[in-house]
Amino acid sequence: MSATLLYEGKAKKVFATENPNQVRVEFKDDATAFNGQKRGQIIGKGVINATVSAHLFRLLGQHDIETHFVDDPVPGELLVDRLRIVPLEVVVRNRVAGSLQKRTGLEEGTPLSFAVVEMYYKSDVLGDPLLNEDHIRILHLASPDLTARLKSEALRINDVLTPYLAPRGLILVDFKLEFGMTDQGVLKLGDEISPDTCRLWDTATGKKLDKDRFRQDLGTVEEAYQEVRDRILAR
Ligand code: TMP
């Protein structure tokens, strides 16, 4: 019996399970960048991103942060709670990189004196634009209360991940989160936490060990993902 495919995105497939409150997420090796304009494959990425995500969701769970993670039954797949996703990408930044560098002209790598939180509208048609709190309100994407909770939850997650990664030789430059609600109205972290959704730089050399190697054609993409997995899983 083949499972019902509920949704196929750029990097994942979501399948129904026998439990209506849970779905199975299959992580793909497919990679896209710049709103799908650049396409390719990163061999082994699906398994690595599922493995890294499961590990970091467990870590967050140990710090009383609610996530959708339930189990990782086989490599490359996660069993997760079904969420109604808030259509916002919540980005946390510890250093200047990417679109913040372009927006501000600050030098790449500059440490920020406090963690900067940004919200982007999940809309392929609009190209995921940056929104301020008023924009979020007029679009009814989240109430002011929920927006505030998303921000404080994202900062709590940063406060767990940054010190976890530092002794593993990884600088958490920035990352993107997605949140959603269970049918019971519980806010949980969803999606993934992986080198696709985080900027991770080697502490000693500053080498980029994340999807920027694919975005910017820097080479040794697969090796970078393997290195990140090995460091994150190391005791
Ligand atoms: P940005 O600097 O391009 O705005 O990206 C900020 C962070 O968000 C970076 O860690 C990469 C991640 N990200 C995604 O996960 N998905 C996206 O579509 C984009 C644009 C960024």
XYZ file of N, CA, C and O in Angstrom, residues 28-163:
544
model
N 14.540 15.170 0.768
C 15.090 14.896 -0.564
C 16.522 15.441 -0.691
O 16.923 16.354 0.032
N 17.244 14.894 -1.666
C 18.573 15.422 -1.990
C 18.474 16.672 -2.875
O 19.474 17.360 -3.079
N 17.288 16.963 -3.401
C 17.114 18.128 -4.283
C 17.398 19.414 -3.523
O 16.990 19.576 -2.368
N 18.081 20.329 -4.191
C 18.384 21.633 -3.591
C 17.965 22.725 -4.570
O 18.172 22.605 -5.780
N 17.346 23.773 -4.019
C 17.054 24.944 -4.845
C 17.542 26.175 -4.092
O 17.735 26.145 -2.875
N 17.752 27.231 -4.831
C 18.121 28.505 -4.207
C 17.524 29.631 -5.030
O 17.125 29.426 -6.185
N 17.464 30.815 -4.413
C 16.954 32.012 -5.086
C 15.542 31.754 -5.633
O 15.288 31.906 -6.830
N 14.660 31.333 -4.707
C 13.264 31.069 -5.029
C 13.125 30.101 -6.210
O 12.303 30.290 -7.092
N 13.938 29.061 -6.192
C 13.808 27.993 -7.178
C 14.511 28.244 -8.505
O 14.468 27.399 -9.396
N 15.170 29.399 -8.640
C 15.835 29.695 -9.927
C 17.065 28.832 -10.150
O 17.416 28.528 -11.289
N 17.753 28.484 -9.054
C 18.919 27.612 -9.148
C 18.513 26.248 -8.618
O 17.927 26.150 -7.551
N 18.821 25.206 -9.375
C 18.421 23.858 -8.979
C 19.588 22.912 -9.055
O 20.451 23.059 -9.910
N 19.571 21.933 -8.177
C 20.613 20.915 -8.222
C 20.330 19.829 -7.217
O 19.219 19.741 -6.680
N 21.332 18.995 -7.002
C 21.218 17.929 -6.012
C 22.444 17.974 -5.136
O 23.545 18.288 -5.607
N 22.253 17.658 -3.871
C 23.365 17.504 -2.938
C 23.247 16.074 -2.446
O 22.314 15.741 -1.692
N 24.157 15.214 -2.928
C 24.011 13.778 -2.682
C 24.179 13.494 -1.183
O 25.154 13.928 -0.566
N 23.184 12.795 -0.630
C 23.215 12.443 0.792
C 22.578 13.484 1.694
O 22.420 13.266 2.892
N 22.167 14.621 1.109
C 21.616 15.724 1.901
C 20.345 15.325 2.656
O 20.172 15.708 3.824
N 19.466 14.557 1.994
C 18.190 14.199 2.620
C 18.413 13.481 3.944
O 17.830 13.844 4.976
N 19.279 12.472 3.912
C 19.544 11.693 5.124
C 20.233 12.584 6.170
O 19.879 12.552 7.352
N 21.203 13.388 5.735
C 21.923 14.245 6.692
C 20.965 15.253 7.335
O 20.957 15.429 8.555
N 20.145 15.911 6.538
C 19.259 16.942 7.103
C 18.224 16.342 8.055
O 17.896 16.956 9.077
N 17.741 15.138 7.734
C 16.796 14.486 8.645
C 17.509 14.111 9.941
O 16.968 14.313 11.040
N 18.723 13.587 9.833
C 19.487 13.163 11.014
C 19.819 14.350 11.907
O 19.636 14.302 13.130
N 20.313 15.421 11.289
C 20.690 16.622 12.050
C 19.441 17.241 12.694
O 19.455 17.631 13.869
N 18.363 17.322 11.931
C 17.121 17.899 12.469
C 16.630 17.104 13.667
O 16.277 17.685 14.703
N 16.604 15.777 13.539
C 16.127 14.934 14.645
C 16.968 15.192 15.892
O 16.437 15.348 16.998
N 18.278 15.255 15.711
C 19.189 15.462 16.841
C 18.929 16.811 17.517
O 18.849 16.899 18.743
N 18.768 17.852 16.702
C 18.576 19.196 17.280
C 17.161 19.360 17.851
O 16.983 20.041 18.864
N 16.161 18.738 17.253
C 14.809 18.771 17.846
C 14.816 18.088 19.218
O 14.194 18.577 20.167
N 15.535 16.956 19.319
C 15.641 16.278 20.629
C 16.308 17.196 21.648
O 15.864 17.304 22.791
N 17.395 17.848 21.206
C 18.110 18.783 22.089
C 17.162 19.885 22.571
O 17.120 20.205 23.768
N 16.404 20.457 21.664
C 15.470 21.535 22.046
C 14.420 21.004 23.007
O 14.046 21.679 23.975
N 13.951 19.780 22.750
C 12.966 19.159 23.639
C 13.498 19.049 25.060
O 12.763 19.272 26.031
N 14.789 18.725 25.172
C 15.408 18.623 26.513
C 15.452 19.981 27.205
O 15.623 20.058 28.412
N 15.315 21.055 26.427
C 15.289 22.411 27.004
C 13.865 22.974 27.043
O 13.665 24.194 27.029
N 12.881 22.066 27.049
C 11.472 22.445 27.180
C 10.978 23.348 26.054
O 10.125 24.225 26.279
N 11.528 23.154 24.875
C 11.007 23.864 23.700
C 10.152 22.883 22.912
O 10.582 21.761 22.618
N 8.926 23.291 22.629
C 7.977 22.423 21.920
C 8.355 22.349 20.444
O 8.463 23.386 19.777
N 8.558 21.125 19.940
C 8.786 20.944 18.503
C 7.825 19.878 17.983
O 7.237 19.126 18.758
N 7.739 19.800 16.659
C 6.840 18.815 16.052
C 7.444 17.406 16.022
O 6.774 16.455 15.652
N 8.694 17.272 16.428
C 9.400 15.989 16.296
C 8.768 14.900 17.154
O 8.519 15.094 18.337
N 8.540 13.722 16.543
C 8.034 12.562 17.280
C 9.069 11.443 17.289
O 9.397 10.897 18.335
N 9.601 11.111 16.096
C 10.510 9.962 15.995
C 11.256 10.044 14.661
O 10.820 10.757 13.744
N 12.390 9.320 14.584
C 13.084 9.186 13.296
C 13.206 7.697 12.977
O 14.217 7.075 13.276
N 12.136 7.137 12.371
C 12.039 5.689 12.212
C 13.090 5.103 11.271
O 13.621 4.028 11.539
N 13.394 5.788 10.169
C 14.407 5.303 9.214
C 15.220 6.500 8.730
O 14.738 7.637 8.771
N 16.464 6.276 8.265
C 17.283 7.399 7.785
C 16.568 8.179 6.677
O 15.996 7.588 5.765
N 16.584 9.501 6.818
C 15.993 10.348 5.778
C 14.538 10.686 6.001
O 13.935 11.395 5.192
N 13.963 10.160 7.106
C 12.543 10.424 7.366
C 12.313 10.810 8.821
O 12.962 10.264 9.713
N 11.353 11.687 9.021
C 10.931 12.036 10.379
C 9.431 11.819 10.501
O 8.673 12.104 9.563
N 9.028 11.332 11.659
C 7.618 11.311 12.034
C 7.388 12.548 12.882
O 8.117 12.770 13.861
N 6.419 13.359 12.488
C 6.211 14.639 13.188
C 4.722 14.886 13.415
O 3.868 14.301 12.743
N 4.441 15.790 14.357
C 3.067 16.233 14.568
C 2.616 17.042 13.354
O 3.383 17.836 12.805
N 1.364 16.846 12.993
C 0.796 17.644 11.906
C 0.509 19.046 12.453
O -0.146 19.190 13.481
N 0.992 20.051 11.765
C 0.800 21.434 12.210
C 0.101 22.243 11.133
O 0.257 21.972 9.943
N -0.647 23.256 11.580
C -1.074 24.314 10.655
C 0.021 25.365 10.700
O 0.192 26.070 11.704
N 0.801 25.440 9.623
C 2.003 26.273 9.623
C 1.620 27.759 9.558
O 0.762 28.160 8.769
N 2.219 28.558 10.427
C 2.102 30.020 10.343
C 2.926 30.444 9.122
O 4.101 30.088 9.039
N 2.344 31.179 8.170
C 3.060 31.422 6.908
C 4.154 32.492 7.012
O 4.226 33.427 6.218
N 4.992 32.336 8.035
C 6.110 33.257 8.252
C 7.392 32.452 8.406
O 7.384 31.401 9.060
N 8.472 32.929 7.816
C 9.792 32.368 8.069
C 10.454 33.275 9.104
O 10.599 34.480 8.874
N 10.785 32.704 10.241
C 11.372 33.485 11.332
C 12.892 33.289 11.276
O 13.379 32.173 11.430
N 13.610 34.374 10.993
C 15.075 34.304 10.857
C 15.715 34.951 12.081
O 15.299 36.041 12.509
N 16.694 34.263 12.650
C 17.494 34.804 13.757
C 18.924 34.968 13.250
O 19.457 34.064 12.602
N 19.509 36.131 13.561
C 20.872 36.411 13.080
C 21.781 36.814 14.236
O 21.436 37.698 15.025
N 22.956 36.178 14.276
C 23.990 36.526 15.259
C 25.134 37.308 14.632
O 25.868 37.997 15.339
N 25.289 37.146 13.329
C 26.322 37.871 12.575
C 25.734 38.315 11.248
O 24.751 37.756 10.770
N 26.422 39.271 10.634
C 25.980 39.786 9.333
C 26.326 38.790 8.234
O 27.468 38.332 8.146
N 25.321 38.440 7.435
C 25.538 37.593 6.254
C 24.306 37.716 5.366
O 23.282 38.284 5.777
N 24.401 37.179 4.166
C 23.249 37.026 3.286
C 22.502 38.316 3.040
O 23.095 39.355 2.747
N 21.180 38.244 3.172
C 20.346 39.402 2.818
C 20.545 40.563 3.804
O 20.321 41.721 3.433
N 20.970 40.279 5.041
C 21.237 41.393 5.976
C 22.467 42.179 5.511
O 22.502 43.410 5.636
N 23.443 41.479 4.972
C 24.632 42.149 4.435
C 24.218 43.059 3.274
O 24.619 44.225 3.224
N 23.368 42.513 2.395
C 22.913 43.295 1.226
C 22.063 44.488 1.657
O 22.157 45.575 1.105
N 21.205 44.265 2.680
C 20.273 45.314 3.093
C 20.979 46.463 3.819
O 20.564 47.613 3.705
N 22.048 46.125 4.558
C 22.676 47.134 5.430
C 24.040 47.603 4.947
O 24.517 48.654 5.388
N 24.697 46.807 4.109
C 26.058 47.149 3.690
C 27.111 46.881 4.746
O 28.294 47.151 4.532
N 26.700 46.321 5.886
C 27.682 45.962 6.918
C 28.556 44.820 6.402
O 28.138 44.026 5.560
N 29.751 44.740 6.927
C 30.682 43.720 6.442
C 30.234 42.323 6.858
O 29.826 42.114 8.015
N 30.328 41.374 5.936
C 29.969 39.985 6.234
C 30.796 39.487 7.422
O 32.003 39.719 7.474
N 30.123 38.834 8.352
C 30.814 38.262 9.505
C 30.802 39.144 10.737
O 31.154 38.686 11.827
N 30.394 40.414 10.581
C 30.357 41.313 11.734
C 29.419 40.748 12.803
O 28.240 40.488 12.521
N 29.915 40.551 14.046
C 29.016 40.085 15.105
C 27.980 41.164 15.436
O 28.302 42.362 15.452
N 26.761 40.750 15.691
C 25.694 41.690 16.044
C 25.641 41.797 17.568
O 25.815 40.787 18.262
N 25.382 43.001 18.080
C 25.434 43.196 19.532
C 24.237 42.542 20.234
O 24.258 42.333 21.438
N 23.199 42.213 19.479
C 22.100 41.389 20.006
C 21.550 40.588 18.831
O 21.757 40.961 17.676
N 20.889 39.477 19.134
C 20.347 38.629 18.078
C 19.185 39.358 17.387
O 18.246 39.803 18.043
N 19.295 39.489 16.088
C 18.294 40.189 15.285
C 17.275 39.168 14.779
O 17.653 38.118 14.260
N 15.993 39.481 14.951
C 14.932 38.589 14.471
C 14.192 39.270 13.322
O 13.865 40.459 13.410
N 13.950 38.514 12.274
C 13.211 39.028 11.112
C 12.114 38.034 10.744
O 12.265 36.839 10.981
N 11.055 38.538 10.140
C 9.953 37.686 9.674
C 9.788 37.893 8.173
O 9.704 39.038 7.709
N 9.727 36.796 7.461
C 9.509 36.830 6.014
C 8.188 36.132 5.706
O 7.853 35.120 6.327
N 7.478 36.680 4.723
C 6.185 36.122 4.284
C 6.454 34.916 3.398
O 7.112 35.057 2.364
N 5.964 33.744 3.812
C 6.116 32.543 2.990
C 5.202 32.644 1.785
O 4.026 32.269 1.855
N 5.727 33.191 0.698
C 4.939 33.325 -0.532
C 5.881 33.235 -1.728
O 6.667 34.155 -1.982
N 5.814 32.099 -2.435
C 6.667 31.924 -3.622
C 6.383 33.004 -4.657
O 7.298 33.509 -5.302
N 5.093 33.368 -4.796
C 4.705 34.360 -5.807
C 5.385 35.700 -5.537
O 5.875 36.366 -6.449
N 5.431 36.093 -4.248
C 6.017 37.392 -3.882
C 7.522 37.291 -3.637
O 8.193 38.317 -3.435
N 8.058 36.062 -3.606
C 9.498 35.892 -3.355
C 9.877 36.077 -1.898
O 10.955 36.602 -1.594
N 8.999 35.633 -0.983
C 9.280 35.651 0.465
C 9.777 37.010 0.974
O 10.894 37.124 1.500
N 8.974 38.081 0.838
C 9.452 39.402 1.266
C 9.557 39.547 2.795
O 8.817 38.909 3.540
N 10.474 40.421 3.219
C 10.597 40.803 4.636
C 9.361 41.611 5.028
O 8.937 42.501 4.298
N 8.792 41.278 6.193
C 7.601 41.993 6.676
C 7.895 42.624 8.030
O 8.621 42.042 8.830
N 7.293 43.786 8.297
C 7.335 44.302 9.663
C 6.048 43.909 10.399
O 5.159 43.266 9.824
N 5.951 44.275 11.670
C 4.820 43.796 12.484
C 3.480 44.305 11.959
O 2.477 43.582 12.012
N 3.464 45.530 11.446
C 2.221 46.058 10.882
C 1.811 45.276 9.628
O 0.624 45.002 9.411
N 2.784 44.943 8.796
C 2.468 44.149 7.597
C 1.853 42.806 7.992
O 0.881 42.352 7.387
N 2.436 42.194 9.030
C 1.915 40.894 9.486
C 0.473 41.043 9.956
O -0.374 40.191 9.689
N 0.197 42.175 10.609
C -1.183 42.421 11.096
C -2.160 42.656 9.958
O -3.249 42.089 9.948
N -1.774 43.506 8.999
C -2.755 43.802 7.935
C -3.007 42.577 7.055
O -4.079 42.431 6.476
N -2.032 41.687 6.993
C -2.216 40.458 6.208
C -2.878 39.347 7.032
O -3.134 38.262 6.508
N -3.120 39.612 8.342
C -3.718 38.606 9.243
C -2.919 37.309 9.253
O -3.490 36.217 9.289
N -1.590 37.405 9.198
C -0.757 36.199 9.207
C -0.565 35.691 10.620
O -0.407 34.486 10.836
N -0.545 36.609 11.573
C -0.406 36.255 12.992
C -0.866 37.462 13.802
O -0.668 38.606 13.385
N -1.454 37.190 14.969
C -1.849 38.280 15.861
C -0.580 38.893 16.463
O 0.471 38.245 16.476
N -0.669 40.125 16.982
C 0.511 40.710 17.638
C 1.043 39.814 18.750
O 2.257 39.693 18.940
N 0.122 39.155 19.471
C 0.547 38.259 20.554
C 1.328 37.072 20.000
O 2.389 36.706 20.513
N 0.811 36.471 18.926
C 1.511 35.317 18.336
C 2.858 35.750 17.757
O 3.868 35.047 17.920
N 2.898 36.907 17.117
C 4.160 37.407 16.552
C 5.205 37.565 17.656
O 6.371 37.182 17.487
N 4.777 38.094 18.796
C 5.695 38.258 19.932
C 6.171 36.901 20.447
O 7.347 36.731 20.798
N 5.254 35.928 20.478
C 5.642 34.580 20.933
C 6.622 33.931 19.963
O 7.561 33.250 20.377
N 6.402 34.132 18.664
C 7.327 33.573 17.660
C 8.731 34.129 17.884
O 9.723 33.412 17.831
N 8.785 35.438 18.145
C 10.087 36.081 18.346
C 10.765 35.547 19.601
O 11.948 35.182 19.568
N 10.033 35.462 20.714
C 10.684 35.025 21.956
C 11.071 33.556 21.873
O 12.130 33.155 22.375
N 10.258 32.742 21.198
C 10.585 31.317 21.031
C 11.837 31.168 20.153
O 12.727 30.363 20.457
N 11.924 31.965 19.090
C 13.089 31.912 18.193
C 14.366 32.289 18.957
O 15.422 31.673 18.774
N 14.252 33.278 19.844
C 15.430 33.693 20.627
C 15.822 32.626 21.650
O 17.015 32.395 21.888
N 14.831 31.950 22.239
C 15.132 30.845 23.164
C 15.864 29.731 22.428
O 16.801 29.123 22.946
N 15.416 29.448 21.202
C 16.048 28.391 20.395
C 17.499 28.793 20.085
O 18.419 27.975 20.187
N 17.711 30.057 19.746
C 19.082 30.544 19.511
C 19.939 30.349 20.758
O 21.110 29.966 20.663
N 19.350 30.588 21.915
C 20.096 30.465 23.177
C 20.453 29.013 23.509
O 21.330 28.769 24.341
N 19.762 28.064 22.901
C 20.141 26.650 23.059
C 21.147 26.250 21.972
O 22.173 25.620 22.257
N 20.865 26.621 20.744
C 21.689 26.137 19.623
C 23.080 26.760 19.610
O 24.072 26.047 19.382
N 23.182 28.070 19.835
C 24.492 28.738 19.730
C 25.529 28.113 20.669
O 26.618 27.738 20.221
N 25.223 27.942 21.970
C 26.227 27.335 22.850
C 26.402 25.831 22.630
O 27.406 25.273 23.061
